[in-house]
Coordinates of C-alpha atoms and ligand atoms in Angstrom, one line a residue:
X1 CA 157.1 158.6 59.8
X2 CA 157.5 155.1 60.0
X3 CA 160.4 153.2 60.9
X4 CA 162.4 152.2 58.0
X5 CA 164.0 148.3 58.7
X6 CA 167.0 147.8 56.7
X7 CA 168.3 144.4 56.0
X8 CA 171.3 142.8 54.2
X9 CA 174.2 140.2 54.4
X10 CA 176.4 142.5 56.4
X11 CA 175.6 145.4 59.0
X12 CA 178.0 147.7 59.4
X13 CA 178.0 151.0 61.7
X14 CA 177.1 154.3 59.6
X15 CA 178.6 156.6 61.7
X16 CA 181.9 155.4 60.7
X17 CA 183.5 156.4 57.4
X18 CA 185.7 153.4 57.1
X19 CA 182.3 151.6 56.8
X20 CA 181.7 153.1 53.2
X21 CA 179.3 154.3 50.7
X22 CA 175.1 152.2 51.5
X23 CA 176.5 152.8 55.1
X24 CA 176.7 156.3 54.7
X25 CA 173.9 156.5 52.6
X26 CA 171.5 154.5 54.6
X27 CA 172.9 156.2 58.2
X28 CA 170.9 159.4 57.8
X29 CA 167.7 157.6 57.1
X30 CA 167.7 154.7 59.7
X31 CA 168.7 157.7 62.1
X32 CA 166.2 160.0 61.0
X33 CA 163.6 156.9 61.7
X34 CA 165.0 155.6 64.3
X35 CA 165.4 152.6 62.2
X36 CA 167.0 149.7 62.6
X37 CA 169.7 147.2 60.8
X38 CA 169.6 143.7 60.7
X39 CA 171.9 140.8 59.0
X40 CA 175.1 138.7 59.8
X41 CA 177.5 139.7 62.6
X42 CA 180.5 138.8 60.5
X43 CA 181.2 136.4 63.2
X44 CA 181.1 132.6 61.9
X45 CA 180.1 129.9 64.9
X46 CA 182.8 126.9 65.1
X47 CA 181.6 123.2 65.7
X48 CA 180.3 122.6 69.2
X49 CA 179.0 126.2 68.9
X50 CA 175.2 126.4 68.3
X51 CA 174.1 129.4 66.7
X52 CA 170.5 128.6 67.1
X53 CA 170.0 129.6 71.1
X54 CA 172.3 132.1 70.5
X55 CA 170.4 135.7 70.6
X56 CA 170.1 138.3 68.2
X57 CA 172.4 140.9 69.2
X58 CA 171.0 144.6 69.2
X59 CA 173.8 147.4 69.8
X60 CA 172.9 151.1 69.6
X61 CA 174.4 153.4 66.8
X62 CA 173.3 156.6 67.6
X63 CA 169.2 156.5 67.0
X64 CA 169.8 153.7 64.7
X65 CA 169.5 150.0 66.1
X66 CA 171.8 147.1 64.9
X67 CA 170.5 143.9 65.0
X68 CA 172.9 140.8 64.1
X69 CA 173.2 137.2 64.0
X70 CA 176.2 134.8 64.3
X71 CA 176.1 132.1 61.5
X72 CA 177.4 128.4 62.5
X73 CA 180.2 127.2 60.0
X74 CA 178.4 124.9 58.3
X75 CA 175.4 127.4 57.1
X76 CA 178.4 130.2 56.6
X77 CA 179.9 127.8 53.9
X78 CA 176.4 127.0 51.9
X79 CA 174.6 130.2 52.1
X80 CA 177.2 132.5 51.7
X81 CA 180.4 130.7 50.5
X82 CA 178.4 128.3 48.8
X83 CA 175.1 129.5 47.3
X84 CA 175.7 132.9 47.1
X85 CA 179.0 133.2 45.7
X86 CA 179.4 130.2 44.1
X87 CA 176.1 130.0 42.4
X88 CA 174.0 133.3 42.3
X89 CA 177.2 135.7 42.0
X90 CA 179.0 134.0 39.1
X91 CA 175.7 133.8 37.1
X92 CA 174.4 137.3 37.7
X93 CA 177.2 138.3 36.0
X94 CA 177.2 135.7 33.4
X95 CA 179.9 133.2 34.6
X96 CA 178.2 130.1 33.9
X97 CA 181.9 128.6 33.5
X98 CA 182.3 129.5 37.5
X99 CA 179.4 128.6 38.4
X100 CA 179.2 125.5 41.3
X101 CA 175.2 124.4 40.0
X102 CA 176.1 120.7 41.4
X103 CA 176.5 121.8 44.4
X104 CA 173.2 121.3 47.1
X105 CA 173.9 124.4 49.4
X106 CA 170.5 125.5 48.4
X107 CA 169.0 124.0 51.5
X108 CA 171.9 126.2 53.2
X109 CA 170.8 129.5 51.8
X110 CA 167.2 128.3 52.4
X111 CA 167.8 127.7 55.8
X112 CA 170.0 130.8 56.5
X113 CA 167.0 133.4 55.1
X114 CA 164.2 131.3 56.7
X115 CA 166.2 132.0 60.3
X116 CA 166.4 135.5 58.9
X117 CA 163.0 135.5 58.9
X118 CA 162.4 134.3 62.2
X119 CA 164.6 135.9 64.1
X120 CA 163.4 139.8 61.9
X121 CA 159.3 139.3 62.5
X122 CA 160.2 139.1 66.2
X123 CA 161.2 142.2 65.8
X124 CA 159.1 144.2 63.4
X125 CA 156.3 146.5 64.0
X126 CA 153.2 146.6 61.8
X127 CA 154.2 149.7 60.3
X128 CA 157.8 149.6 59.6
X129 CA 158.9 149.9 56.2
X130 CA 161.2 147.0 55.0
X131 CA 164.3 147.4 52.7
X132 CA 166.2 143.9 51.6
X133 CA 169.5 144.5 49.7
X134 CA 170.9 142.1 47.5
X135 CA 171.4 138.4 46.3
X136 CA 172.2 136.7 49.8
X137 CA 168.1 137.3 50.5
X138 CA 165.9 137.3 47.4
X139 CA 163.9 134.7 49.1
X140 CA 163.9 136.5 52.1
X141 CA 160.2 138.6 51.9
X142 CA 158.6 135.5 51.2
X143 CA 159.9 133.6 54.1
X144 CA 158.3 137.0 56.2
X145 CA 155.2 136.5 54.1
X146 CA 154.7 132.9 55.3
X147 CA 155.2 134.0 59.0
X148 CA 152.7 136.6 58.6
X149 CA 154.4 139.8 58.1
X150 CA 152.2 142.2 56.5
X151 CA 154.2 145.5 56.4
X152 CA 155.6 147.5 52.8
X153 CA 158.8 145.5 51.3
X154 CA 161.2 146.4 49.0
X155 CA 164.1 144.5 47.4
X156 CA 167.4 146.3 45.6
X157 CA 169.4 144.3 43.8
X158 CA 173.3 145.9 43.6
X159 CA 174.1 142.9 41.0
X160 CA 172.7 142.4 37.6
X161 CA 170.3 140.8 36.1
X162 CA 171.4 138.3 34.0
X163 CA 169.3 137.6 30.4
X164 CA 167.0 134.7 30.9
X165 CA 168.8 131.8 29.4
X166 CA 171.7 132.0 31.4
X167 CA 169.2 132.5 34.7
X168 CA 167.2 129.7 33.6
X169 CA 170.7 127.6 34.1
X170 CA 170.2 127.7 38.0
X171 CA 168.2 125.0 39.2
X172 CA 166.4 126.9 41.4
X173 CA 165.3 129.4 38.6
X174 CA 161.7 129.5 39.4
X175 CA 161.5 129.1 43.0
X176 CA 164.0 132.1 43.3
X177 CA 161.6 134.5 40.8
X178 CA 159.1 133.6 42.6
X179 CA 160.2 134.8 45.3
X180 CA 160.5 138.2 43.9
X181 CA 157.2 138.4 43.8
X182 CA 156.8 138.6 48.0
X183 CA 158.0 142.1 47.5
X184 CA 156.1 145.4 46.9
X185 CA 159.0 146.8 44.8
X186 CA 162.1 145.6 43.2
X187 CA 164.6 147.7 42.6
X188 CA 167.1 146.8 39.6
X189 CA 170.8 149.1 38.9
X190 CA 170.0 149.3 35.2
X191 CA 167.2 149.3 32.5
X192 CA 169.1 146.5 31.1
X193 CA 168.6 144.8 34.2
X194 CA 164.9 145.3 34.2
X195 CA 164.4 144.3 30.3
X196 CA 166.3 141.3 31.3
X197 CA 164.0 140.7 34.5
X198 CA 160.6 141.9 31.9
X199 CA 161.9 139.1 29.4
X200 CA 162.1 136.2 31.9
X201 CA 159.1 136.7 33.9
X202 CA 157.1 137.1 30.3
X203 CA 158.8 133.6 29.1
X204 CA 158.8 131.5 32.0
X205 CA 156.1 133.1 34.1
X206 CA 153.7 134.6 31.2
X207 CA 153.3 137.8 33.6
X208 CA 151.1 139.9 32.5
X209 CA 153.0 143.6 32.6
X210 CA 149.7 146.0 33.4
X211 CA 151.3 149.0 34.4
X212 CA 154.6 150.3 32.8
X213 CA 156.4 149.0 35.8
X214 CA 154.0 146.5 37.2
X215 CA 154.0 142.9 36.6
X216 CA 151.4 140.2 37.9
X217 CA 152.3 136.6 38.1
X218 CA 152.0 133.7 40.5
X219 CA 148.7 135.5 42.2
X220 CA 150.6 138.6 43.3
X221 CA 152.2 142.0 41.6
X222 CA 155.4 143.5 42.0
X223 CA 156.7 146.6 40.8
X224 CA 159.9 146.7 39.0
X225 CA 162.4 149.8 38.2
X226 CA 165.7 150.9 37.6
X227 CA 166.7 152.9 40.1
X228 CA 170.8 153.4 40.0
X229 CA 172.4 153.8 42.9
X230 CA 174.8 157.0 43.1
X231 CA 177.7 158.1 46.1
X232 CA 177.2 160.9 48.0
X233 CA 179.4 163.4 46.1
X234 CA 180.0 166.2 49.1
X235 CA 180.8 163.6 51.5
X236 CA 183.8 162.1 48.8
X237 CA 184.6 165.6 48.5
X238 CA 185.1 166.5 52.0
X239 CA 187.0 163.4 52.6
X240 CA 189.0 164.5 50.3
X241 CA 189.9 167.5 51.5
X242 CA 191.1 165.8 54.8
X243 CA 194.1 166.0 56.1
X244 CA 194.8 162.3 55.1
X245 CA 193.8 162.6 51.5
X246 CA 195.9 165.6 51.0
X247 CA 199.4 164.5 52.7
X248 CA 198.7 160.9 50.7
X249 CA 198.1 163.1 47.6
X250 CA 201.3 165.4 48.2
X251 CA 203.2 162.1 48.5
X252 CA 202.2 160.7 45.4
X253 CA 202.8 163.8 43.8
X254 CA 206.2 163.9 44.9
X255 CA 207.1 159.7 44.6
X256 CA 205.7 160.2 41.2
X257 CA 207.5 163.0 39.9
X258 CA 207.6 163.5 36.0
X259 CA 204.9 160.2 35.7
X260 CA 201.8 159.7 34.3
X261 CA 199.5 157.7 36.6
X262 CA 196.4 155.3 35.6
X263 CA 194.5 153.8 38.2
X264 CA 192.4 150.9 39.2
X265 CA 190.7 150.1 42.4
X266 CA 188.1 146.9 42.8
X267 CA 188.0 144.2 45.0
X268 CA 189.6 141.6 43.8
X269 CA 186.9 139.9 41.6
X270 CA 186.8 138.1 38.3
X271 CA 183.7 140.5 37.1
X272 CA 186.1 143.0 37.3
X273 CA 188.1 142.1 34.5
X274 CA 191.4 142.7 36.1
X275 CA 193.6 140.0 33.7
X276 CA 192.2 141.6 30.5
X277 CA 193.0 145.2 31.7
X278 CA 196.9 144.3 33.0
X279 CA 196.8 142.5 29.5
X280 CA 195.7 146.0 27.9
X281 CA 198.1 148.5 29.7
X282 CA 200.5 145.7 28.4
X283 CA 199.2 146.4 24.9
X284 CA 199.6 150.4 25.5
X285 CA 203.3 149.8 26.2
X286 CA 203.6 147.6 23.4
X287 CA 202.0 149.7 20.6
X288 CA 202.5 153.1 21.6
X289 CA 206.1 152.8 23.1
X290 CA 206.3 156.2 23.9
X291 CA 204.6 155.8 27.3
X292 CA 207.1 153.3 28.2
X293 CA 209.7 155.4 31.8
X294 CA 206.8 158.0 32.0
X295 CA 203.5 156.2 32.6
X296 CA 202.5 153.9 35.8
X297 CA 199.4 151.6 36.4
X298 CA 198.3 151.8 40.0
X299 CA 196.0 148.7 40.2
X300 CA 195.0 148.2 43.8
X301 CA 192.8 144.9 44.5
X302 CA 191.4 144.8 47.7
X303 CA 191.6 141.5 48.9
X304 CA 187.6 139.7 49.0
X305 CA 186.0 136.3 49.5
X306 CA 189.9 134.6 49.7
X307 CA 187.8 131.1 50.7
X308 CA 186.1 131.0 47.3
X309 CA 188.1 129.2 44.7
X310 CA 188.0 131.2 42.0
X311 CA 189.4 134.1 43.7
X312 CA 192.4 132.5 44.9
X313 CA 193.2 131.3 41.0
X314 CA 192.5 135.0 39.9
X315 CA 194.8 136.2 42.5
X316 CA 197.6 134.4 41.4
X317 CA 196.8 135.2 37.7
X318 CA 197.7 138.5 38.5
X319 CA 200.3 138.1 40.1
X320 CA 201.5 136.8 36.7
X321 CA 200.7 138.8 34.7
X322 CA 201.9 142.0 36.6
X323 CA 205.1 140.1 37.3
X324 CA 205.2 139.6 33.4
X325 CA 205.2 143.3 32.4
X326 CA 207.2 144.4 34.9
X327 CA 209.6 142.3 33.9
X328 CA 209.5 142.8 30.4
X329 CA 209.2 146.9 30.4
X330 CA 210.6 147.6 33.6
X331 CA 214.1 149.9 34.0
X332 CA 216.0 150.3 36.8
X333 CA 214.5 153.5 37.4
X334 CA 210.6 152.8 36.3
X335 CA 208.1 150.3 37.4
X336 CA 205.1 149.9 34.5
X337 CA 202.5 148.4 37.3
X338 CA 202.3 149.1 41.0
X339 CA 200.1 146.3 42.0
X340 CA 198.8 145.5 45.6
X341 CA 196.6 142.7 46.9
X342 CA 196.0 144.9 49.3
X343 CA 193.0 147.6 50.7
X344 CA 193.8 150.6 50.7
X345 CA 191.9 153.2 53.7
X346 CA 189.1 154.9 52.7
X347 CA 190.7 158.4 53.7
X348 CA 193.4 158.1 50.8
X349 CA 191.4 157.0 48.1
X350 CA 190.4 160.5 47.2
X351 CA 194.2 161.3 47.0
X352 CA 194.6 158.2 44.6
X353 CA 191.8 159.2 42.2
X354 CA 193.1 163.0 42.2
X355 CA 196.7 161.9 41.1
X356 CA 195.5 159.8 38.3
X357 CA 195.0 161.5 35.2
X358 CA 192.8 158.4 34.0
X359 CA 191.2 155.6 35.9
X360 CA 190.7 152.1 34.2
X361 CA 187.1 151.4 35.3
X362 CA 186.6 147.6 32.9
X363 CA 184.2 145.2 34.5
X364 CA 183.1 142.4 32.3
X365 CA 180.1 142.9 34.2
X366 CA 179.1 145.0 36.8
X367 CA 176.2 146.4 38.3
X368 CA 176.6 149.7 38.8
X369 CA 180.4 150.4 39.9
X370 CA 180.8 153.2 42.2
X371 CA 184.8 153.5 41.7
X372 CA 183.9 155.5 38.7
X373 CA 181.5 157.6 40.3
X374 CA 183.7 158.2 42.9
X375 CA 186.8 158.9 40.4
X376 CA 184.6 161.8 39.1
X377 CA 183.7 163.1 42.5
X378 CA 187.8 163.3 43.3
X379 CA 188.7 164.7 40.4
X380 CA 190.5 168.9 40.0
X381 CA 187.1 170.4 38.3
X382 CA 189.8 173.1 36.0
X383 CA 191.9 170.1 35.1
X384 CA 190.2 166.9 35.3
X385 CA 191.5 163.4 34.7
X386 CA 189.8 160.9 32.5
X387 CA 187.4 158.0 32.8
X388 CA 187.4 154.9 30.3
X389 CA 184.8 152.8 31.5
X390 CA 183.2 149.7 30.6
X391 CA 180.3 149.5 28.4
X392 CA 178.8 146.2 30.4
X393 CA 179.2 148.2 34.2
X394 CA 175.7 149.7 34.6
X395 CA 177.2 153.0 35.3
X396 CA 177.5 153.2 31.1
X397 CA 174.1 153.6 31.0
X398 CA 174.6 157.0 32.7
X399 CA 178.0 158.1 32.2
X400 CA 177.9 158.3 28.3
X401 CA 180.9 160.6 28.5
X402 CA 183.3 158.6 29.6
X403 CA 185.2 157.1 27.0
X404 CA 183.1 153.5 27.0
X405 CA 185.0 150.0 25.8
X406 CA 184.9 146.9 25.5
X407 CA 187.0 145.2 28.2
X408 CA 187.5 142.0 26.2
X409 CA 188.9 144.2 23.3
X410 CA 192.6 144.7 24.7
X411 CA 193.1 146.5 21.8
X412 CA 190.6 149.1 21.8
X413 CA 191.3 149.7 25.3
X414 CA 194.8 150.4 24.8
X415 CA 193.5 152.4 21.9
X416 CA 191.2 154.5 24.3
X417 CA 193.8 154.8 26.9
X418 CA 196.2 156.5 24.6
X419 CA 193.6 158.9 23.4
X420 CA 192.5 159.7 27.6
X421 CA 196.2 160.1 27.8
X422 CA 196.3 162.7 24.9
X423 CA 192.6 163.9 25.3
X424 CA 192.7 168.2 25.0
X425 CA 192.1 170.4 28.0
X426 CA 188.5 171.7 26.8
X427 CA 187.3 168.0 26.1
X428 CA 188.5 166.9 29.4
X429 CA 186.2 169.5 30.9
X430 CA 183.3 169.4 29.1
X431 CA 183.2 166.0 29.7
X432 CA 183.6 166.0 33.5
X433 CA 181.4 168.9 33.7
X434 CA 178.7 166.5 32.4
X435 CA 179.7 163.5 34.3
X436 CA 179.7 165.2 37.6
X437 CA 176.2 167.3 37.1
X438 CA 175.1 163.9 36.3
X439 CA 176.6 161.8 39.7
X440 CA 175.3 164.9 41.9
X441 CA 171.8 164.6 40.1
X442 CA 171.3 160.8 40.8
X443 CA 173.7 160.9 43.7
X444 CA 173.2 158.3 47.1
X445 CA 170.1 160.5 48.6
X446 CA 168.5 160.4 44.9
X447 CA 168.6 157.1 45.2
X448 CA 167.2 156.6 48.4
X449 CA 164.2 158.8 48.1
X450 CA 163.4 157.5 45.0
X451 CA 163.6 153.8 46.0
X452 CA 161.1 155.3 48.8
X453 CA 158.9 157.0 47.0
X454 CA 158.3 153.8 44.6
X455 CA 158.4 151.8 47.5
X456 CA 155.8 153.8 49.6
X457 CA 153.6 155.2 46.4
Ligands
GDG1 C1 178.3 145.8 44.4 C2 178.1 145.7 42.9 C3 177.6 148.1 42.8 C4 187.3 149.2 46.6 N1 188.6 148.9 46.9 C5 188.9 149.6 48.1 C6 187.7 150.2 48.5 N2 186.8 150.0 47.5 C7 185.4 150.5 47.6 C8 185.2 151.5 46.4 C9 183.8 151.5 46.3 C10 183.4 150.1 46.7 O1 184.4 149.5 47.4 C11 183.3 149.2 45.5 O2 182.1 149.4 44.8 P1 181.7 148.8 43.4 O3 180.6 149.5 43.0 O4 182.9 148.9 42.5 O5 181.6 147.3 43.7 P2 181.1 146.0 44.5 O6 181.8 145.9 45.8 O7 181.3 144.8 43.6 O8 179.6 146.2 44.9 C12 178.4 147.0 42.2 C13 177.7 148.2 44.3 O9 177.4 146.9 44.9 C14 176.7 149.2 44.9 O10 175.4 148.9 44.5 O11 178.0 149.3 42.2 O12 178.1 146.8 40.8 O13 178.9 144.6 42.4 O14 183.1 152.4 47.1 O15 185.8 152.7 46.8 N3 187.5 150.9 49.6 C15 188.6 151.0 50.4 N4 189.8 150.4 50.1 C16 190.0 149.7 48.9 O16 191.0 149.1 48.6 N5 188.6 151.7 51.5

């Protein structure tokens, strides 16, 4: 079997659960390898510090071998502060208003994946098999390419693919498909995503699409598919069968007595349209006044990229508006929306999602979105709580029975929030019954294999 090489922005350990879902995922298979993981310590270099005699660190995880690299400050702020969260992510997911384009941290986020490069072909082997994730390293294969590396290499992207006018806004449009082409295989979230990708490689590339799924431009093919990323279902389950996940659920139970609870969980992100789903609850309590002293919104935003400006203005947005309903609903004895800037541990989310008879899943854009996925997973299977998810997360294009919206219609999601909150018993079961065959179907291994098999084929 040969060695499968994982790299992305962060490594974490996959042995432990706090790490989270591709950790998990990935562990079994960079075990099963005896794989390794390579990408950014998480550690940031001050000035005087040079990061570039420093060595790549390699730690032992079980079979699995981490390999990470400190970043100085200043190639911290382009690459990742800079280009990749201040250019790629905003217009991914269609934020050209967001988007810093002026800025010149490309040569930052050039420089960051060509050391990536350097320091990862001193330590492949010509068979390993090469996985990229994400939008910190598209250029990433063809930096390897021009050192020589010869070996199998895939790309996923976890983000989407925007539609080719608002790519073709970046600067750096071409070089950056280009790159794309370096790979053996990208993978995409969404069939959306690939149309998108089909369209601009067709209009600004004139590739020639021979297979289905293959696409020939700039002297080399790539192949490109959707392959959606899932959660491992039994693992969610068992964590929430812990000990932690049930004492937190008896405590909510009891704290919340005679309530109704709705519940959001995202990292604090303006893709995840947080202000227009406060602004919708508000809208619930407005038109349908009956859920006013019975029905609570448990939005927990996990705090995420604080140095970026536009998260710190979103932040304090919602502390508005949350401040805003409370204030205008609240009683003495009943709090509308329980908000927290804060993470909450792994371990308890299960317990959240179980208490919440419906969770608010409304990116304006999204990927994929895993909360929802993982909202399924937690939920009672004889008396299931209700999802009302985004149409424009890529989990829509699998989960057609949740109850899909429009997040920038605060009206229709109030609308669909009342009818979760009154949906029947046997409609609320036949429609988790679907959603969760589906999630265990394409679950986390699904997706893994599959990216394989495409990758390997
Ligand atoms: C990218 C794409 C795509 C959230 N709050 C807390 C917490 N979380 C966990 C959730 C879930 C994960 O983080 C979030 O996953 P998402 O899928 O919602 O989103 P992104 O972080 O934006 O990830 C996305 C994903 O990649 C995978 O491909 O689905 O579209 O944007 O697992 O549970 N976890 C803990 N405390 C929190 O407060 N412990």
């Amino acid at each position: 079997m040969a060695r499968l090489v994982v790299v992305s922005n962060r490594v974490a350990d996959p042995r432990k659960t706090a790490a989270g879902g591709l950790a998990v995922a990935l562990g079994d298979a960079l075990a099963s390898s005896g794989g390794m993981w390579f990408g950014w310590s998480g550690q940031v270099l001050q000035a005087g510090e040079s990061g570039a005699d420093a060595p790549t660190q390699l730690h032992r995880a079980g079979a699995t071998t981490l390999a990470t690299v400190d970043l100085p400050q200043a190639d911290y702020d382009a690459y990742y502060l800079g280009y990749a969260n201040s250019v790629l992510w905003p217009v991914f997911h269609n934020r050209l208003d967001l988007a810093e384009l002026d800025r010149s941290d490309v040569d930052g986020y050039r420089r960051v994946n060509r050391m990536f490069a350097h320091r990862l072909a001193a330590l492949l082997k010509p068979d390993d098999v090469v996985w990229i994730h994400d939008y910190h390293l598209i250029p990433l294969a063809a930096e390897l390419r021009a050192l020589g590396c010869k070996q199998r290499m895939g790309f996923f992207l976890h983000i989407p693919v925007p539609p080719p006018m608002i790519m073709a806004a970046i600067p750096q449009h071409e070089w950056l498909m280009r790159s794309l082409f370096a790979y053996d295989l990208l993978g995409f979230q969404s069939n959306t995503d690939v149309t998108h990708f089909a369209r601009y490689v067709h209009n600004e590339a004139r590739a020639e699409r021979r297979d289905d799924d293959v696409f020939h431009a700039f002297g080399r093919s790539v192949r490109a598919r959707a392959v959606p990323i899932g959660i491992d279902v039994n693992e969610f389950q068992a964590l929430g069968r812990g000990r932690e996940s049930q004492d937190m659920l008896e405590t909510l139970r009891k704290q919340y007595l005679g309530q109704r609870l709705l519940v959001g969980v995202d990292r604090l992100d303006y893709s995840k349209g947080l202000p227009q789903r406060l602004r919708a609850f508000q809208r619930l309590l407005a038109d349908y006044p009956e859920n006013r002293g019975n029905t609570v919104l448990i939005q927990v935003a996990a705090p995420s990229r604080e140095m970026v400006n536009a998260y710190a203005e979103l932040r304090m947005e919602l502390e508005g508006i949350s401040g805003a309903v409370n204030s205008e609903y609240g009683e003495l004895d009943w709090t509308p929306v329980r908000y927290m800037y804060r993470a909450v541990a792994r371990k308890r989310l299960p317990a959240l999602y179980r208490a919440s008879c419906v969770a608010l899943v409304t990116p304006l854009r999204d990927g994929m979105n895993l909360v929802a996925k993982e909202y399924v997973a937690a939920q009672d299977p004889d008396d299931p709580g209700v999802l009302v998810l985004s149409r424009f997360a890529g989990a829509a294009e699998q989960m057609t029975q949740a109850i899909l919206v429009n997040p920038y219609d605060t009206q229709a999601v109030a609308e669909a929030i009342q009818s979760a909150l009154h949906m029947s018993q046997e409609e609320r079961l036949r429609r988790h019954r679907e959603l969760l065959k589906g999630i265990r179907e394409f679950d986390v291994h699904w997706w893994h294999k599959e990216f394989m098999h495409n990758l390997l084929d």
